Coordinates of C-alpha atoms and ligand atoms in Angstrom, one line a residue:
X12 CA -4.6 -6.7 -33.5
X13 CA -2.8 -7.0 -30.3
X14 CA -2.8 -10.9 -28.7
X15 CA -2.8 -10.6 -24.9
X16 CA -4.2 -13.2 -22.2
X17 CA -8.1 -13.7 -22.3
X18 CA -8.6 -13.5 -18.4
X19 CA -12.0 -12.8 -18.0
X20 CA -15.0 -13.8 -20.6
X21 CA -17.1 -11.4 -22.8
X22 CA -16.4 -8.7 -25.5
X23 CA -16.3 -5.0 -24.8
X24 CA -16.3 -1.8 -27.3
X25 CA -15.4 1.7 -26.1
X26 CA -13.3 4.5 -25.7
X27 CA -10.0 3.6 -23.0
X28 CA -9.9 5.5 -20.0
X29 CA -6.0 5.0 -18.8
X30 CA -5.5 5.0 -15.3
X31 CA -2.4 6.9 -14.1
X32 CA -0.2 4.3 -12.1
X33 CA 1.0 5.1 -8.8
X34 CA 4.3 5.7 -8.8
X35 CA 5.7 7.8 -6.1
X36 CA 8.4 9.7 -6.2
X37 CA 9.5 11.1 -2.9
X38 CA 12.1 13.3 -1.6
X39 CA 14.3 11.5 0.9
X40 CA 13.2 13.2 4.0
X41 CA 14.8 12.5 7.0
X42 CA 13.6 13.1 10.9
X43 CA 15.3 14.3 13.7
X44 CA 16.7 11.3 15.9
X45 CA 14.6 12.7 18.9
X46 CA 11.3 12.5 17.0
X47 CA 11.7 8.9 16.1
X48 CA 8.8 7.9 18.6
X49 CA 6.4 10.4 16.9
X50 CA 7.5 9.2 13.4
X51 CA 6.6 5.8 14.6
X52 CA 3.3 6.8 15.9
X53 CA 2.6 8.3 12.4
X54 CA 3.5 5.1 10.7
X55 CA 1.1 3.2 13.2
X56 CA -1.8 5.6 12.6
X57 CA -1.4 4.8 9.0
X58 CA -1.2 1.2 9.3
X59 CA -4.6 1.2 11.1
X60 CA -6.3 3.3 9.0
X61 CA -5.3 1.1 6.0
X62 CA -6.3 -1.5 7.8
X63 CA -9.9 -0.2 8.5
X64 CA -10.1 0.7 4.9
X65 CA -9.3 -2.9 3.7
X66 CA -11.4 -4.4 6.3
X67 CA -14.5 -2.1 4.7
X68 CA -13.8 -3.0 1.0
X69 CA -13.5 -6.6 2.1
X70 CA -16.9 -6.5 3.5
X71 CA -18.5 -4.6 0.7
X72 CA -16.9 -6.9 -1.8
X73 CA -18.0 -9.8 0.2
X74 CA -21.7 -8.6 0.1
X75 CA -21.6 -7.8 -3.7
X76 CA -19.4 -10.9 -4.9
X77 CA -18.9 -13.5 -2.0
X78 CA -16.8 -14.6 0.4
X79 CA -14.2 -16.7 -2.0
X80 CA -13.4 -13.4 -3.8
X81 CA -13.2 -11.0 -1.1
X82 CA -10.6 -13.4 1.0
X83 CA -8.1 -11.7 -1.4
X84 CA -8.1 -8.9 1.0
X85 CA -7.2 -11.2 4.0
X86 CA -3.9 -11.5 2.1
X87 CA -3.5 -8.0 2.1
X88 CA -4.5 -7.3 6.0
X89 CA -1.9 -10.0 6.5
X90 CA 1.0 -8.2 4.7
X91 CA 0.3 -5.2 7.3
X92 CA 1.0 -7.7 9.9
X93 CA 3.9 -9.5 8.4
X94 CA 6.7 -9.1 10.6
X95 CA 9.6 -9.2 7.8
X96 CA 7.9 -6.6 5.8
X97 CA 7.1 -4.5 8.9
X98 CA 10.6 -4.9 10.8
X99 CA 12.3 -3.8 7.3
X100 CA 10.0 -0.5 7.3
X101 CA 10.9 -0.2 11.1
X102 CA 14.5 -0.8 10.5
X103 CA 14.8 1.9 7.9
X104 CA 13.1 4.5 10.2
X105 CA 15.0 3.5 13.4
X106 CA 18.5 3.0 11.8
X107 CA 18.5 5.6 8.8
X108 CA 16.3 8.4 10.5
X109 CA 14.2 8.4 7.4
X110 CA 10.5 9.7 7.4
X111 CA 7.8 6.8 7.7
X112 CA 6.7 7.2 3.9
X113 CA 10.6 7.0 2.7
X114 CA 10.8 3.7 4.8
X115 CA 7.5 2.4 3.2
X116 CA 8.4 3.1 -0.4
X117 CA 12.0 1.6 0.1
X118 CA 10.5 -1.5 1.7
X119 CA 8.3 -1.9 -1.0
X120 CA 10.5 -1.7 -3.8
X121 CA 12.7 -4.0 -2.1
X122 CA 10.1 -6.8 -1.7
X123 CA 8.7 -6.0 -5.2
X124 CA 12.2 -6.4 -6.6
X125 CA 12.7 -9.6 -4.6
X126 CA 9.2 -11.4 -5.9
X127 CA 9.7 -10.0 -9.5
X128 CA 13.0 -11.9 -10.0
X129 CA 11.4 -14.8 -9.4
X130 CA 10.3 -17.1 -12.2
X131 CA 6.9 -17.8 -10.6
X132 CA 3.5 -16.3 -11.6
X133 CA 2.4 -16.9 -7.8
X134 CA 5.1 -15.2 -6.2
X135 CA 5.0 -12.4 -8.7
X136 CA 1.5 -11.7 -7.7
X137 CA 2.6 -11.2 -4.1
X138 CA 4.6 -8.4 -5.5
X139 CA 1.0 -6.8 -6.7
X140 CA -0.2 -7.6 -3.6
X141 CA 2.4 -5.9 -1.8
X142 CA 2.3 -2.8 -4.0
X143 CA -1.4 -2.4 -3.4
X144 CA -1.3 -2.5 0.5
X145 CA 1.8 -0.1 0.3
X146 CA 0.4 2.3 -2.0
X147 CA -2.4 2.4 0.4
X148 CA -0.2 2.9 3.2
X149 CA 1.6 5.7 1.3
X150 CA -1.4 7.5 0.6
X151 CA -2.3 7.7 4.4
X152 CA 1.1 8.9 5.4
X153 CA 1.0 11.5 2.6
X154 CA -2.5 12.6 2.7
X155 CA -2.7 11.9 -1.0
X156 CA -6.0 11.4 -2.6
X157 CA -7.6 8.4 -4.0
X158 CA -7.3 7.9 -7.9
X159 CA -10.6 8.5 -9.0
X160 CA -12.3 7.0 -12.0
X161 CA -14.8 8.6 -13.8
X162 CA -18.3 7.9 -13.1
X163 CA -20.5 10.5 -14.6
X164 CA -19.3 9.9 -18.2
X165 CA -19.8 7.4 -20.8
X166 CA -19.1 4.0 -19.9
X167 CA -15.5 3.0 -20.7
X168 CA -13.0 0.2 -21.2
X169 CA -10.1 0.7 -18.2
X170 CA -6.5 0.3 -19.2
X171 CA -3.9 -0.1 -16.6
X172 CA -0.5 -1.1 -16.0
X173 CA -1.9 -3.5 -13.8
X174 CA -4.9 -3.2 -11.3
X175 CA -5.1 -4.0 -7.8
X176 CA -7.5 -5.8 -6.4
X177 CA -8.5 -2.5 -4.1
X178 CA -8.7 -0.5 -7.3
X179 CA -11.0 -3.2 -8.8
X180 CA -13.2 -3.7 -5.5
X181 CA -14.1 0.1 -6.5
X182 CA -15.0 -0.2 -9.9
X183 CA -18.8 0.1 -11.0
X184 CA -19.6 -2.5 -13.6
X185 CA -22.3 -0.2 -15.1
X186 CA -19.5 2.0 -16.3
X187 CA -16.6 -0.3 -16.7
X188 CA -17.3 -2.0 -20.2
X189 CA -13.8 -4.2 -19.8
X190 CA -10.5 -3.9 -18.7
X191 CA -7.1 -4.1 -20.2
X192 CA -3.7 -4.6 -18.2
X193 CA -0.3 -4.6 -19.2
X194 CA 0.7 -6.8 -16.7
X195 CA -0.9 -9.9 -15.1
X196 CA -2.5 -13.2 -16.3
X197 CA -5.6 -15.4 -15.5
X198 CA -4.8 -16.3 -11.9
X199 CA -3.7 -12.9 -10.9
X200 CA -6.6 -11.8 -8.1
X201 CA -7.6 -8.8 -10.5
X202 CA -8.5 -11.4 -13.1
X203 CA -10.4 -13.9 -10.4
X204 CA -12.3 -10.5 -9.4
X205 CA -13.4 -9.4 -12.8
X206 CA -14.6 -12.7 -13.6
X207 CA -16.7 -12.6 -10.4
X208 CA -18.0 -9.4 -11.4
X209 CA -18.4 -10.2 -14.9
X210 CA -16.1 -7.6 -16.4
X211 CA -14.3 -8.9 -19.3
X212 CA -10.5 -8.7 -19.0
X213 CA -7.4 -9.1 -21.4
X214 CA -3.9 -9.0 -19.9
X215 CA -0.3 -9.2 -20.4
X216 CA -0.1 -6.5 -23.3
X217 CA 3.3 -5.3 -21.9
X218 CA 5.6 -5.1 -25.0
X219 CA 3.1 -5.9 -27.4
X220 CA 1.9 -2.4 -28.2
X221 CA 3.9 -0.1 -30.5
X222 CA 2.1 2.8 -29.2
X223 CA 0.9 3.4 -25.6
X224 CA -3.0 3.6 -25.6
X225 CA -4.4 7.0 -24.6
X226 CA -7.5 8.0 -22.7
X227 CA -10.2 8.5 -25.5
X228 CA -8.7 5.9 -28.0
X229 CA -11.3 3.5 -29.4
X230 CA -10.7 0.0 -28.0
X231 CA -12.6 -3.3 -29.2
X232 CA -11.4 -6.4 -26.7
X233 CA -12.3 -10.0 -26.7
X234 CA -11.8 -11.7 -22.8
X235 CA -12.1 -15.3 -24.2
X236 CA -9.4 -14.9 -26.8
X237 CA -7.1 -12.3 -25.1
X238 CA -7.6 -9.9 -28.5
X239 CA -7.6 -6.2 -28.3
X240 CA -7.8 -3.6 -31.3
X241 CA -6.7 -0.4 -31.3
X242 CA -8.6 2.0 -33.4
X243 CA -10.8 -0.6 -34.9
X244 CA -12.3 0.0 -38.3
X245 CA -16.0 0.6 -38.9
X246 CA -16.4 -3.1 -39.7
X247 CA -14.5 -4.4 -36.6
X248 CA -16.6 -1.8 -34.3
X249 CA -20.1 -3.3 -36.0
X250 CA -18.7 -6.6 -35.0
X251 CA -17.8 -6.4 -31.7
X252 CA -21.1 -4.1 -31.0
X253 CA -23.4 -6.9 -32.2
X254 CA -21.4 -9.6 -30.3
X255 CA -22.0 -7.5 -27.1
X256 CA -25.4 -7.0 -27.7
X257 CA -26.0 -10.8 -28.3
X258 CA -24.2 -11.2 -24.9
X259 CA -26.7 -8.8 -23.4
X260 CA -29.4 -10.8 -24.7
X261 CA -28.5 -13.8 -23.5
X262 CA -28.0 -12.4 -19.9
X263 CA -31.5 -10.8 -20.2
X264 CA -33.2 -14.2 -21.5
X265 CA -31.3 -15.9 -18.7
X266 CA -32.7 -13.6 -16.3
X267 CA -36.1 -14.3 -17.5
X268 CA -35.7 -18.1 -16.1
X269 CA -35.7 -17.1 -12.5
X270 CA -39.3 -17.7 -12.1
X271 CA -39.1 -21.1 -14.0
X272 CA -39.0 -24.4 -12.6
X273 CA -35.7 -26.5 -13.4
X274 CA -37.1 -29.4 -14.9
X275 CA -35.1 -31.4 -17.6
X276 CA -36.5 -32.3 -21.0
X277 CA -37.5 -35.4 -19.9
X278 CA -39.4 -33.9 -16.8
X279 CA -36.8 -34.8 -13.9
X280 CA -37.5 -32.0 -11.2
X281 CA -34.5 -30.2 -9.4
X282 CA -34.6 -27.8 -6.5
X283 CA -32.0 -25.2 -6.8
X284 CA -31.3 -23.5 -3.8
X285 CA -28.9 -20.5 -2.8
X286 CA -25.7 -20.7 -0.8
X287 CA -25.9 -17.3 1.2
X288 CA -23.6 -15.6 3.9
X289 CA -26.0 -12.4 4.5
X290 CA -29.2 -11.1 3.7
X291 CA -28.1 -9.3 1.1
X292 CA -26.7 -12.4 -0.7
X293 CA -30.2 -13.9 0.0
X294 CA -31.9 -11.1 -1.9
X295 CA -29.4 -11.9 -4.9
X296 CA -30.3 -15.5 -4.6
X297 CA -34.1 -14.8 -4.4
X298 CA -33.8 -12.5 -7.6
X299 CA -32.1 -15.4 -9.8
X300 CA -34.8 -17.6 -8.5
X301 CA -33.4 -19.6 -5.7
X302 CA -35.7 -22.1 -4.1
X303 CA -34.8 -21.7 -0.6
X304 CA -31.5 -21.5 0.9
X305 CA -29.3 -24.8 1.1
X306 CA -26.6 -23.3 3.0
X307 CA -26.5 -20.3 5.4
X308 CA -22.9 -19.6 6.0
X309 CA -23.2 -18.3 9.5
X310 CA -19.8 -17.3 10.4
X311 CA -20.0 -14.3 8.3
X312 CA -22.7 -12.8 10.9
X313 CA -19.7 -13.1 13.3
X314 CA -17.2 -11.0 11.2
X315 CA -16.3 -7.6 10.5
X316 CA -17.6 -6.7 14.5
X317 CA -15.7 -6.4 17.7
X318 CA -17.5 -9.1 19.7
X319 CA -19.7 -12.3 19.2
X320 CA -23.3 -11.5 18.1
X321 CA -25.9 -12.1 21.0
X322 CA -28.8 -14.5 20.7
X323 CA -31.1 -11.7 20.0
X324 CA -29.0 -10.4 17.0
X325 CA -28.6 -13.9 15.3
X326 CA -32.3 -14.6 15.7
X327 CA -33.3 -11.3 13.9
X328 CA -31.3 -12.4 11.0
X329 CA -32.1 -16.2 10.8
X330 CA -36.0 -15.1 11.2
X331 CA -35.6 -12.5 8.5
X332 CA -34.0 -14.8 6.2
X333 CA -36.7 -17.8 6.9
X334 CA -39.4 -15.3 6.7
X335 CA -38.2 -13.8 3.4
X336 CA -38.0 -17.4 1.7
X337 CA -41.7 -17.9 2.3
X338 CA -42.3 -21.5 2.4
X339 CA -39.0 -22.6 1.3
X340 CA -36.4 -24.2 3.4
X341 CA -33.7 -22.4 5.0
X342 CA -30.7 -24.8 5.9
X343 CA -28.7 -22.8 8.6
X344 CA -25.3 -24.2 9.3
X345 CA -23.8 -23.5 12.8
X346 CA -20.6 -21.5 13.1
X347 CA -17.6 -22.8 10.7
X348 CA -14.6 -20.8 11.7
X349 CA -11.0 -21.8 11.9
X350 CA -9.3 -22.8 8.6
X351 CA -9.4 -19.9 6.6
X352 CA -12.0 -18.0 8.2
X353 CA -11.1 -15.7 11.5
X354 CA -12.8 -13.7 13.7
X355 CA -11.0 -10.4 14.9
X356 CA -12.0 -10.6 18.9
X357 CA -11.7 -14.7 18.9
X358 CA -7.9 -15.6 19.4
X359 CA -7.8 -18.9 17.4
X360 CA -4.4 -20.8 18.4
X361 CA -1.3 -20.7 16.0
X362 CA -1.7 -23.7 14.3
X363 CA 0.8 -25.7 11.7
X364 CA -2.3 -27.1 10.1
X365 CA -5.6 -24.9 10.6
X366 CA -7.5 -26.8 8.0
X367 CA -6.9 -29.9 10.2
X368 CA -7.2 -28.2 13.3
X369 CA -9.4 -26.4 15.9
X370 CA -12.2 -25.3 13.6
X371 CA -16.1 -25.9 13.1
X372 CA -18.1 -28.2 15.2
X373 CA -15.0 -28.7 17.2
X374 CA -14.8 -25.4 18.3
X375 CA -18.8 -25.4 19.1
X376 CA -18.3 -28.2 21.1
X377 CA -15.4 -27.3 23.0
X378 CA -17.0 -23.5 23.7
X379 CA -20.7 -24.7 24.4
X380 CA -21.5 -21.2 25.6
X381 CA -21.3 -19.7 21.9
X382 CA -22.8 -23.0 20.5
X383 CA -25.8 -23.1 22.6
X384 CA -26.4 -19.1 22.0
X385 CA -26.4 -19.9 18.4
X386 CA -28.5 -23.0 18.6
X387 CA -31.3 -21.1 20.6
X388 CA -31.2 -18.4 18.0
X389 CA -31.8 -20.9 15.3
X390 CA -34.3 -22.7 17.1
X391 CA -36.4 -19.4 17.8
X392 CA -36.4 -18.5 14.0
X393 CA -37.6 -22.5 13.4
X394 CA -41.0 -20.8 14.7
X395 CA -41.1 -18.4 11.8
X396 CA -40.2 -20.5 8.8
X397 CA -39.0 -23.8 7.3
X398 CA -35.7 -24.0 9.3
X399 CA -33.2 -26.9 9.4
X400 CA -30.0 -27.1 11.4
X401 CA -26.8 -28.1 9.7
X402 CA -23.5 -29.1 11.8
X403 CA -20.4 -28.6 9.8
X404 CA -16.9 -30.5 9.5
X405 CA -18.3 -33.7 11.3
X406 CA -15.9 -36.6 11.4
X407 CA -17.4 -39.0 14.0
X408 CA -20.7 -40.4 15.5
X409 CA -19.6 -39.1 18.8
X410 CA -19.3 -35.5 17.5
X411 CA -23.0 -35.9 16.3
X412 CA -24.4 -37.2 19.3
X413 CA -22.4 -34.4 21.2
X414 CA -24.1 -31.7 19.1
X415 CA -27.5 -33.2 19.4
X416 CA -27.1 -33.4 23.1
X417 CA -26.6 -29.7 23.4
X418 CA -29.4 -29.0 20.7
X419 CA -31.6 -31.2 23.2
X420 CA -30.2 -29.1 26.4
X421 CA -31.2 -25.6 24.3
X422 CA -34.7 -27.3 23.7
X423 CA -35.3 -27.6 27.2
X424 CA -34.3 -24.2 28.1
X425 CA -36.3 -22.9 25.4
X426 CA -39.3 -24.8 27.1
X427 CA -38.5 -23.5 30.3
X428 CA -38.7 -20.0 28.8
X429 CA -42.0 -20.6 27.3
X430 CA -40.5 -19.8 24.1
X431 CA -41.9 -21.4 20.9
X432 CA -40.1 -23.3 18.2
X433 CA -40.0 -26.4 15.7
X434 CA -39.7 -29.3 18.0
X435 CA -39.0 -31.6 15.3
X436 CA -36.4 -29.4 13.7
X437 CA -34.7 -31.4 11.0
X438 CA -31.0 -31.8 11.9
X439 CA -28.4 -32.6 9.1
X440 CA -24.6 -32.6 8.9
X441 CA -22.1 -31.8 6.0
X442 CA -20.3 -34.4 4.6
X443 CA -17.0 -33.0 4.0
X444 CA -14.5 -35.2 5.8
X445 CA -13.9 -38.3 4.2
X446 CA -14.2 -40.1 7.6
X447 CA -17.6 -39.1 7.4
X448 CA -18.0 -40.3 4.2
X449 CA -16.6 -44.0 5.2
X450 CA -19.0 -43.9 8.3
X451 CA -22.0 -42.4 6.4
X452 CA -24.3 -45.4 7.1
X453 CA -23.6 -44.9 10.9
X454 CA -24.1 -41.1 10.6
X455 CA -27.0 -41.4 8.9
X456 CA -28.7 -43.3 12.0
X457 CA -28.1 -39.9 14.0
X458 CA -29.5 -37.3 11.3
X459 CA -32.1 -36.4 9.2
X460 CA -30.4 -35.2 6.0
X461 CA -26.7 -35.1 4.5
X462 CA -25.3 -32.1 2.6
X463 CA -22.2 -32.8 0.6
X464 CA -19.5 -30.0 0.9
X465 CA -17.5 -30.6 -2.3
X466 CA -15.2 -27.9 -1.5
X467 CA -13.8 -29.3 1.7
X468 CA -14.5 -33.0 0.7
X469 CA -12.1 -32.5 -2.5
X470 CA -9.3 -30.9 -0.3
X471 CA -9.3 -33.4 2.1
X472 CA -9.7 -36.5 0.4
X473 CA -6.7 -35.0 -2.1
X474 CA -4.8 -33.4 0.3
X475 CA -4.7 -30.2 -1.8
X476 CA -5.0 -27.1 0.4
X477 CA -8.1 -25.4 -1.6
X478 CA -6.4 -22.0 -0.5
X479 CA -3.3 -22.7 -1.8
X480 CA -2.8 -21.2 -5.2
X481 CA 0.4 -22.9 -6.0
X482 CA -1.2 -26.4 -5.9
X483 CA -4.5 -24.9 -7.3
X484 CA -3.9 -27.1 -10.5
X485 CA -4.0 -30.4 -8.3
X486 CA -7.4 -29.2 -6.7
X487 CA -9.6 -31.7 -8.7
X488 CA -13.5 -32.1 -7.9
X489 CA -13.8 -34.6 -10.8
X490 CA -11.2 -36.9 -9.0
X491 CA -12.2 -40.5 -9.4
X492 CA -11.5 -40.7 -5.5
X493 CA -14.0 -37.8 -5.0
X494 CA -16.6 -39.1 -7.3
X495 CA -16.5 -42.4 -5.6
X496 CA -16.9 -40.5 -2.1
X497 CA -19.8 -38.6 -3.2
X498 CA -21.2 -41.8 -4.7
X499 CA -21.0 -43.8 -1.3
X500 CA -22.3 -41.1 0.7
X501 CA -25.2 -41.2 -1.6
X502 CA -25.9 -44.9 -1.1
X503 CA -25.6 -44.7 2.4
X504 CA -28.4 -41.9 2.6
X505 CA -30.6 -44.0 0.3
X506 CA -30.1 -47.0 2.4
X507 CA -31.3 -45.1 5.6
X508 CA -33.8 -43.2 3.7
X509 CA -32.4 -39.8 4.5
X510 CA -32.2 -36.8 2.2
X511 CA -29.0 -36.0 0.6
X512 CA -28.1 -32.8 -1.3
X513 CA -24.8 -30.8 -2.4
X514 CA -23.8 -27.5 -1.4
X515 CA -20.5 -27.2 -2.6
X516 CA -19.3 -25.4 -5.4
X517 CA -19.3 -28.2 -7.6
X518 CA -22.9 -27.9 -8.1
X519 CA -22.3 -24.5 -9.4
X520 CA -20.6 -25.8 -12.4
X521 CA -23.0 -26.9 -14.9
X522 CA -20.8 -29.5 -16.5
X523 CA -21.7 -31.7 -13.1
X524 CA -25.4 -32.0 -13.7
X525 CA -25.5 -35.5 -15.4
X526 CA -23.3 -37.0 -12.0
X527 CA -26.6 -35.5 -10.0
X528 CA -28.8 -36.8 -12.2
X529 CA -27.3 -40.1 -12.5
X530 CA -26.9 -40.3 -8.4
X531 CA -30.6 -39.2 -8.0
X532 CA -29.9 -36.1 -6.1
X533 CA -32.5 -33.3 -6.8
X534 CA -31.3 -30.8 -4.1
X535 CA -28.5 -28.7 -5.0
X536 CA -27.6 -25.4 -3.3
X537 CA -25.0 -22.8 -5.0
X538 CA -23.8 -19.2 -5.2
X539 CA -26.4 -16.8 -6.4
X540 CA -24.6 -16.2 -9.4
X541 CA -24.6 -19.6 -10.9
X542 CA -28.4 -20.7 -10.4
X543 CA -29.6 -19.2 -13.6
X544 CA -26.8 -20.9 -15.5
X545 CA -27.3 -24.2 -13.8
X546 CA -31.0 -23.6 -14.4
X547 CA -30.5 -22.8 -18.2
X548 CA -28.5 -26.3 -18.3
X549 CA -31.1 -28.2 -16.8
X550 CA -33.8 -27.2 -18.8
X551 CA -31.5 -28.0 -22.0
X552 CA -30.9 -31.5 -20.7
X553 CA -32.1 -34.9 -21.3
X554 CA -31.7 -36.6 -18.1
X555 CA -31.6 -40.0 -19.9
X556 CA -28.8 -39.0 -21.9
X557 CA -27.0 -37.4 -19.0
X558 CA -27.2 -40.2 -16.6
X559 CA -25.6 -42.7 -19.8
X560 CA -22.7 -40.1 -19.6
X561 CA -22.4 -39.9 -16.0
X562 CA -22.2 -43.7 -15.8
X563 CA -18.9 -43.7 -18.0
X564 CA -17.4 -40.8 -15.7
X565 CA -17.7 -43.1 -12.6
X566 CA -15.7 -45.6 -14.5
X567 CA -12.8 -43.1 -15.8
X568 CA -9.5 -43.4 -14.2
X569 CA -8.8 -39.8 -14.3
X570 CA -10.3 -36.6 -13.5
X571 CA -9.2 -35.2 -17.1
X572 CA -11.5 -37.9 -18.9
X573 CA -14.7 -37.0 -16.6
X574 CA -13.9 -33.1 -17.2
X575 CA -13.8 -33.7 -21.0
X576 CA -16.6 -35.8 -21.2
X577 CA -18.9 -33.5 -19.1
X578 CA -17.5 -30.8 -20.8
X579 CA -18.4 -32.1 -24.1
X580 CA -22.0 -33.2 -22.8
X581 CA -22.6 -29.5 -21.8
X582 CA -21.4 -27.9 -25.0
X583 CA -18.6 -26.1 -22.8
X584 CA -15.5 -27.5 -23.3
X585 CA -13.8 -24.1 -24.5
X586 CA -15.2 -22.3 -21.1
X587 CA -14.2 -25.7 -19.0
X588 CA -11.4 -24.1 -17.3
X589 CA -13.2 -21.5 -15.4
X590 CA -13.9 -22.2 -11.9
X591 CA -17.6 -22.6 -11.4
X592 CA -17.6 -19.7 -8.7
X593 CA -16.1 -17.2 -10.9
X594 CA -18.5 -17.2 -13.2
X595 CA -21.6 -14.6 -13.3
X596 CA -24.9 -15.3 -15.6
X597 CA -23.4 -12.6 -18.0
X598 CA -20.6 -15.3 -18.8
X599 CA -23.0 -17.9 -19.9
X600 CA -22.3 -19.3 -23.2
Ligands
PEP12 C1 -17.9 -27.1 1.3 O1 -16.9 -27.3 2.1 O2 -18.2 -27.7 0.5 C2 -18.9 -26.1 1.9 C3 -20.0 -25.6 1.4 O3 -18.6 -25.4 2.9 P1 -17.6 -24.0 2.9 O4 -17.0 -23.7 1.5 O5 -18.1 -22.9 3.6 O6 -16.5 -24.6 3.8
MG13 MG1 -16.8 -26.3 4.1

């Protein structure tokens, strides 16, 4: 029995497929000084191709898994633009007359060795990213084929020294029963991605195995406990097989809930909607029983293209989404770029603090042309379904009034064009900035609904960058300050008689359910993968008990106490540390 690190939940049993590692050994090829320009062109061509490829993988992965996980590939794109990395490569070519691939290999080795020396998991993870990107670039410079995985054989457990995000993005969960890696840990990008894909993963086996695992070896693995068994005996095989079957059954049972209403044991009804960023994600949300769309992140319509989408292009998508959800509601959020989200064709300024900078509604109000195009498309779609508009990142009453004034202008223009739309389309705002919470009573006079965006609210209340892995341990959605902010928002909405819902990922954490029941929030919107799990929890919850538990949570001094108590209430304390966005129904207990 080998003890590794349980990095993605679930058990697997099957034969190993050992991934050959991408270790290049290259001859020290030199270039003639007169051919330097040509060598640089070869390098740039390789970089361009690599970027295109990463963009493609990112897009595919985003559609299958979601925006948070796919942003890992932004880090890869950034490496190809990194001035230090690139000038190292250029310097080797220019000063030592080495071939582009030799320069790339030497630069990778240099940076990887440097990061590996640091005693910091986060930095070590950057070394994996550099190697991944560097290998991709080498592959193009050398014209080498991709390492291919078997896909026409029996399902297998993939064994690798380390698995890069690009390799993982290509895996087909149908064939890959589980993953075992020698390197890595819980926070590595590959582990995050494996959790999102629902593939069990055990990491960190380096130096723990006497004989290397060979392709064809029988393996049993448990992604919860981190245990791997090489050549398990018949009894262990039976045990793992029956545990896996049980997991599969649970997954199938959960899927049966798609058409069941989300109602607590004592009759409190919840509306569970989906957060989507594409029509493909809507399909997944509907498959998992979403009651409409509580958050349509429209910025993804603007990405992976070379220019802004036209009004008609946007209209077609909004209309399709509105029609697909039938009579249910679709909350379309206006463009929320800036911060961590960028468009290739729209140059945002270099900023010291992009999350506090030019983003979301601030851009829309500055670029009225873009804003009006989008509002016009949304209004036109409102004729075909139950559409609501939502403005992101609101921090003042003036912003709402300004946004509403633009909306009125667009309505007038549609009237002049004789185009039908819902004249009383509901307009709401995201509550995700502390200022908005503090003036929620004033904002409530301007809008029809609030939707609490806990992802940003947590980062702004706690001053913890949601993208910074180094301080990820400080990102506490159950911090008393966050809970108080949520409660204040609900109280303001209630006094003003407007709707309030939650669309941040806290809603996807089934432990949070008692909080919503206590606060009287019945509309929750979350990533599609979380819907069935939260519904299952709802069906098994007595609202009266949940409320008692939640009341105590509003009195605790620390997030840890709240997490413990809510985890215990949900019977989930061992899984409590897994981030909610990273769980698929497969991993539901
Ligand atoms: C939020 O901030 O909670 C939210 C739902 O929006 P996004 O994650 O797109 O910033
Ligand atoms: Mg947000």
